Short mmCIF file of C-alpha atoms in Angstrom, two decimals:
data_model
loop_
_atom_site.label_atom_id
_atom_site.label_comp_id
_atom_site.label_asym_id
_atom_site.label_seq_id
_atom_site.Cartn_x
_atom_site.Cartn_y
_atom_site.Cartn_z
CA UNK A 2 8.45 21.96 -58.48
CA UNK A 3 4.71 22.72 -58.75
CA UNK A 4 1.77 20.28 -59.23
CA UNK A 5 2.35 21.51 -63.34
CA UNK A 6 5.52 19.88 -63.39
CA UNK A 7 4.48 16.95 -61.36
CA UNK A 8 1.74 15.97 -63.80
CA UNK A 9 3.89 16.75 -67.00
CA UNK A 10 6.69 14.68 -64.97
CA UNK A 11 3.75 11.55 -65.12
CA UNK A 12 2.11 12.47 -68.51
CA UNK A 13 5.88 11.55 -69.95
CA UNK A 14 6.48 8.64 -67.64
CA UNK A 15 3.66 6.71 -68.54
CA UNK A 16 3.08 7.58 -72.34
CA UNK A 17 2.99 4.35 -73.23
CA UNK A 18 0.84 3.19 -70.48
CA UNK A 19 -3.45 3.71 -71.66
CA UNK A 20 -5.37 3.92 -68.34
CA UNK A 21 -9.01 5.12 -68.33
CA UNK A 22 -8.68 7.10 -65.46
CA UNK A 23 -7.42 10.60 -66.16
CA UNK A 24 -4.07 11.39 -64.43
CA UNK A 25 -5.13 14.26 -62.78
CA UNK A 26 -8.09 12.16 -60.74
CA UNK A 27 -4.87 9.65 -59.79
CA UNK A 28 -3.39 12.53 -58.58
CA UNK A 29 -6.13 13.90 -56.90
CA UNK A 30 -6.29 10.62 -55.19
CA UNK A 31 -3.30 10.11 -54.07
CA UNK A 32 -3.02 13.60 -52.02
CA UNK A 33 -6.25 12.24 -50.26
CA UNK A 34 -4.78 9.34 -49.10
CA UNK A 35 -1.95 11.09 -48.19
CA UNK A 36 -3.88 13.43 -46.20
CA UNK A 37 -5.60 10.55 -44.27
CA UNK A 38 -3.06 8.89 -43.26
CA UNK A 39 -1.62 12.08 -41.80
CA UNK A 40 -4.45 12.62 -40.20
CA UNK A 41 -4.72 8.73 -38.97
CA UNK A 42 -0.69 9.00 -37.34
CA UNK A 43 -1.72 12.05 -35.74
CA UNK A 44 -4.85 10.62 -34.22
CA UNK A 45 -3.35 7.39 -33.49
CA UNK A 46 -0.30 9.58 -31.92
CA UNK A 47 -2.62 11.56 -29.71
CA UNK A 48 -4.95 8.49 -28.62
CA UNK A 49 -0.93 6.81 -27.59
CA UNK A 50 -0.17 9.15 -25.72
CA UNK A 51 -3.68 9.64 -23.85
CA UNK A 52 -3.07 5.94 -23.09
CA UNK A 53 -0.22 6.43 -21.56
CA UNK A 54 -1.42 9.75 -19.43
CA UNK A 55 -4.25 7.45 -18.24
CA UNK A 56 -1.65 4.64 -16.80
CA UNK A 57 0.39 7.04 -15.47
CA UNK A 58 -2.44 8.60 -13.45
CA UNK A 59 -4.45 5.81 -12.80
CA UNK A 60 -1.84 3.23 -12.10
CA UNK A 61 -1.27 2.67 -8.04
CA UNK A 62 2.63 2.50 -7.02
CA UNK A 63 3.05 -0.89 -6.86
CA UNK A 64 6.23 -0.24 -5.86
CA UNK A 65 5.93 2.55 -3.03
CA UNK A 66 8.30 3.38 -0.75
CA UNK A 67 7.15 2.15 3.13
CA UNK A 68 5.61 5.25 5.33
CA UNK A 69 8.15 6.84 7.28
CA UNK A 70 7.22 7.68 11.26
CA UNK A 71 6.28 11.26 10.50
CA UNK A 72 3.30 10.77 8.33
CA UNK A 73 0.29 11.85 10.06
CA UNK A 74 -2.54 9.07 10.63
CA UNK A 75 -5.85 9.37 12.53
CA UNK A 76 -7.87 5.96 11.64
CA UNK A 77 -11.24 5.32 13.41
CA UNK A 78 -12.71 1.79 12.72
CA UNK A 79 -15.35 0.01 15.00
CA UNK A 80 -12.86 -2.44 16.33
CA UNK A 81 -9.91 0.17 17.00
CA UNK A 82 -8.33 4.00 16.43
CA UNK A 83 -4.83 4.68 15.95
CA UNK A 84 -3.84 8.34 15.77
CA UNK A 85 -0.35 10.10 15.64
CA UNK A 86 0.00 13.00 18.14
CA UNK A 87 1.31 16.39 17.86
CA UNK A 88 4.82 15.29 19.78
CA UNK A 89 5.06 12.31 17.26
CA UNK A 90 3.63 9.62 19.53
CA UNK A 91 0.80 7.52 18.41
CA UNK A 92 -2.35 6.42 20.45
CA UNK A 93 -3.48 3.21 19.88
CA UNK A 94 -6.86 2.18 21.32
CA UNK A 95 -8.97 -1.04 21.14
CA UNK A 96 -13.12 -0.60 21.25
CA UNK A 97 -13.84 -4.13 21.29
CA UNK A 98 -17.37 -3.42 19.93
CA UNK A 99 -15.98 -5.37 16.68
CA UNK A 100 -13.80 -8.27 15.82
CA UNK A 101 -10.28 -7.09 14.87
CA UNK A 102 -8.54 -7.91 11.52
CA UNK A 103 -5.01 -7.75 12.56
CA UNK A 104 -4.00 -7.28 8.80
CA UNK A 105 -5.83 -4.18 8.81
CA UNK A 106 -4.35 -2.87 12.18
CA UNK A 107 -1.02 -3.89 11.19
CA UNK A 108 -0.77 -1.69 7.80
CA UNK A 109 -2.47 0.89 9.78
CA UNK A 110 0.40 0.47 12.23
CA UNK A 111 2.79 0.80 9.52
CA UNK A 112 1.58 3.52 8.17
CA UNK A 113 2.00 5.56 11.21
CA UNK A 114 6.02 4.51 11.09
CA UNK A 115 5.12 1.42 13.81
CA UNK A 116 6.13 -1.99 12.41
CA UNK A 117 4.24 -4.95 14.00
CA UNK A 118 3.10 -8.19 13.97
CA UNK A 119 -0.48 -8.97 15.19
CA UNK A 120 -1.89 -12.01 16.30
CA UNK A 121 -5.06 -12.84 17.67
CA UNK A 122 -5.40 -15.92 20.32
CA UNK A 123 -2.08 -16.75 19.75
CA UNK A 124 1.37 -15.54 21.39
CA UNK A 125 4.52 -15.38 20.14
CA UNK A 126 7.86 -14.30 21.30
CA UNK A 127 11.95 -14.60 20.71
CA UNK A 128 12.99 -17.94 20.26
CA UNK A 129 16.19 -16.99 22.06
CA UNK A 130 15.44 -14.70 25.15
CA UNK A 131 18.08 -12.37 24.28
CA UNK A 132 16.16 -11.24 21.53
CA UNK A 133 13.29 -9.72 23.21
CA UNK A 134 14.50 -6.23 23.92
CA UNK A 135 12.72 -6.06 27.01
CA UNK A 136 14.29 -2.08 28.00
CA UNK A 137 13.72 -0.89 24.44
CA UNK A 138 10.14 -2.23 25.21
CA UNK A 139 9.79 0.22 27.91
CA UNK A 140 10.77 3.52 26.14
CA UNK A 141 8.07 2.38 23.02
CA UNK A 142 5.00 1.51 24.68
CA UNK A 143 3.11 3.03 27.39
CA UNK A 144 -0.02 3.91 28.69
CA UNK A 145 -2.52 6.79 28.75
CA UNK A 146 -6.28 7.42 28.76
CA UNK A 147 -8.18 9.01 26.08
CA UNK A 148 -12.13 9.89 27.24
CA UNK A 149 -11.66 7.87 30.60
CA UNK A 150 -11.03 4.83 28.40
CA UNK A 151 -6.97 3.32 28.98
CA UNK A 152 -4.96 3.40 25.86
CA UNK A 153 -1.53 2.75 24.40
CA UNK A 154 1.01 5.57 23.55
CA UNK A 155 3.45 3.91 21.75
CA UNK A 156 6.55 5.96 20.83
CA UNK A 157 8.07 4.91 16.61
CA UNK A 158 11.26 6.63 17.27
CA UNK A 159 12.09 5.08 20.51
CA UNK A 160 12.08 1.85 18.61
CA UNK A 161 15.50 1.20 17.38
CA UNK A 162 16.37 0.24 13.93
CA UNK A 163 15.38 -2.96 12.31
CA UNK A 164 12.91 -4.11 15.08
CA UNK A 165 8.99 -4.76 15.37
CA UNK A 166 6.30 -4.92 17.95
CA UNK A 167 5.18 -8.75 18.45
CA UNK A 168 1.23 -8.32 20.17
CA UNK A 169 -0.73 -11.12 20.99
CA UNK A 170 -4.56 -10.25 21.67
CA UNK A 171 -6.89 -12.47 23.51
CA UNK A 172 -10.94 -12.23 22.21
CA UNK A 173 -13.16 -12.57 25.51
CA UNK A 174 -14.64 -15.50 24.86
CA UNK A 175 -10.84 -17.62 24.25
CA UNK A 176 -10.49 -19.83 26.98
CA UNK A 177 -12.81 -18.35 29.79
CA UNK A 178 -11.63 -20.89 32.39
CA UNK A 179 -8.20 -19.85 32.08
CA UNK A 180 -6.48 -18.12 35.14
CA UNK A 181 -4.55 -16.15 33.34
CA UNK A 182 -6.32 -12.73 32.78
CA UNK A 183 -4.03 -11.26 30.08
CA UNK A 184 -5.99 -9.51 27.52
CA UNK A 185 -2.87 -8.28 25.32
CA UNK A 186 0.76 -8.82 25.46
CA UNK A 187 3.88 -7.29 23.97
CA UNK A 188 6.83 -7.84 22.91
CA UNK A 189 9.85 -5.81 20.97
CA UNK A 190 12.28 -8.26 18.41
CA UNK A 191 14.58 -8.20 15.59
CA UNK A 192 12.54 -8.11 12.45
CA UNK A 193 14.32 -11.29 11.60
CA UNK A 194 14.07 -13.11 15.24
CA UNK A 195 12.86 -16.49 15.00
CA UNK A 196 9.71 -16.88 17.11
CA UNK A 197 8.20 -19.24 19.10
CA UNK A 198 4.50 -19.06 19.09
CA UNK A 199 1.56 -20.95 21.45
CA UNK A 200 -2.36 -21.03 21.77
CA UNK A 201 -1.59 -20.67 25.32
CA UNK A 202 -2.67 -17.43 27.27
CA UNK A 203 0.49 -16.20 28.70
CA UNK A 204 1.16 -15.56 32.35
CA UNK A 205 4.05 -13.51 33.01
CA UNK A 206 2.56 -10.52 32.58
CA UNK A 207 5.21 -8.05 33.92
CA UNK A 208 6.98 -8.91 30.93
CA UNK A 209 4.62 -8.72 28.51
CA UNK A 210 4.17 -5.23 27.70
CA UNK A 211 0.89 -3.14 28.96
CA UNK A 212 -2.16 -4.99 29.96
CA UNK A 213 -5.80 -4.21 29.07
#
């Protein structure tokens, strides 16, 4: 069928109908809109799916999956560095020139495969005794020096599954009189160990994990 037969088709339709406008302008007018609203579901289809490129790129993963120990992390902030070594140990090392966020150190922790929970002026451990891995401790964490300065080499697979690094740190002016001279302590627990926690600086030392 060509436009011809279309407007015969209409001429016979509508005989009885008297318009003022011609059929052929109705006509004319109709392919118009026809053609804009093509062109308006194409546009609107294009401008959709730009959207949706936009969220897809722009969007953070809310829903990430955690950093696994062989990611590769060298962080350098005024109040501490942590950065992962060749052999898959990571050096930890506290400047002291600024007050520490322990939020901050603890997802940088993280993302170099170390859980840990950071406290500052405040030391917890195990509830129950038998829950501070005490020989695990040993294998993680140990000591090295970086520029003359003493640092911690702590070792993420050493650490056995499902466990986190407790460390209480102590700012220099907290309690000056105290006898007690521990600057840091550590401890390695269950991720789901109940903990008992005190304002107190500690004083068994030996136990607590490398001191600064």
């Amino acid at each position: 069928m060509n436009d011809n037969d279309v407007l015969n088709a209409m001429r016979d339709a509508m005989a009885e109908v008297h318009m003022h406008t011609p059929v052929q302008e109705l006509v004319a007018a109709g392919r118009s809109r026809r053609r804009r609203r093509t062109a308006a579901t194409a546009t609107g289809a294009a401008l959709a799916t730009g959207l949706a490129l936009t969220l897809a790129i722009s969007s953070p993963q809310v829903h990430a999956p955690p950093a696994s120990a062989g990611n590769q992390v060298h962080v350098r902030l005024a109040a501490f560095s942590v950065d992962t070594n060749p052999d898959g140990t990571v050096t930890v090392k506290l400047t002291k020139r600024q007050a520490l966020d322990p939020e901050i150190m603890q997802r940088t922790l993280a993302q170099a495969g170390i859980p840990a929970q950071i406290t500052i002026n405040k030391w917890c451990q195990a509830s129950d005794a038998s829950q501070s891995l005490e020989a695990d401790l040993q294998k993680v964490v140990g000591t090295g020096e970086q520029s003359g300065e003493k640092v911690m080499v702590i070792t993420p697979s050493a650490m056995p599954p499902a466990t986190k690094l407790i460390i209480g740190m102590r700012t220099e002016d907290y309690q000056p009189d105290s006898p007690n001279s521990t600057a840091l302590s550590m401890q390695l627990v269950p991720d789901d160990a109940p903990l008992t926690c005190t304002t107190d600086v500690p004083t068994d030392t030996p136990k607590s994990g490398p001191k600064s």
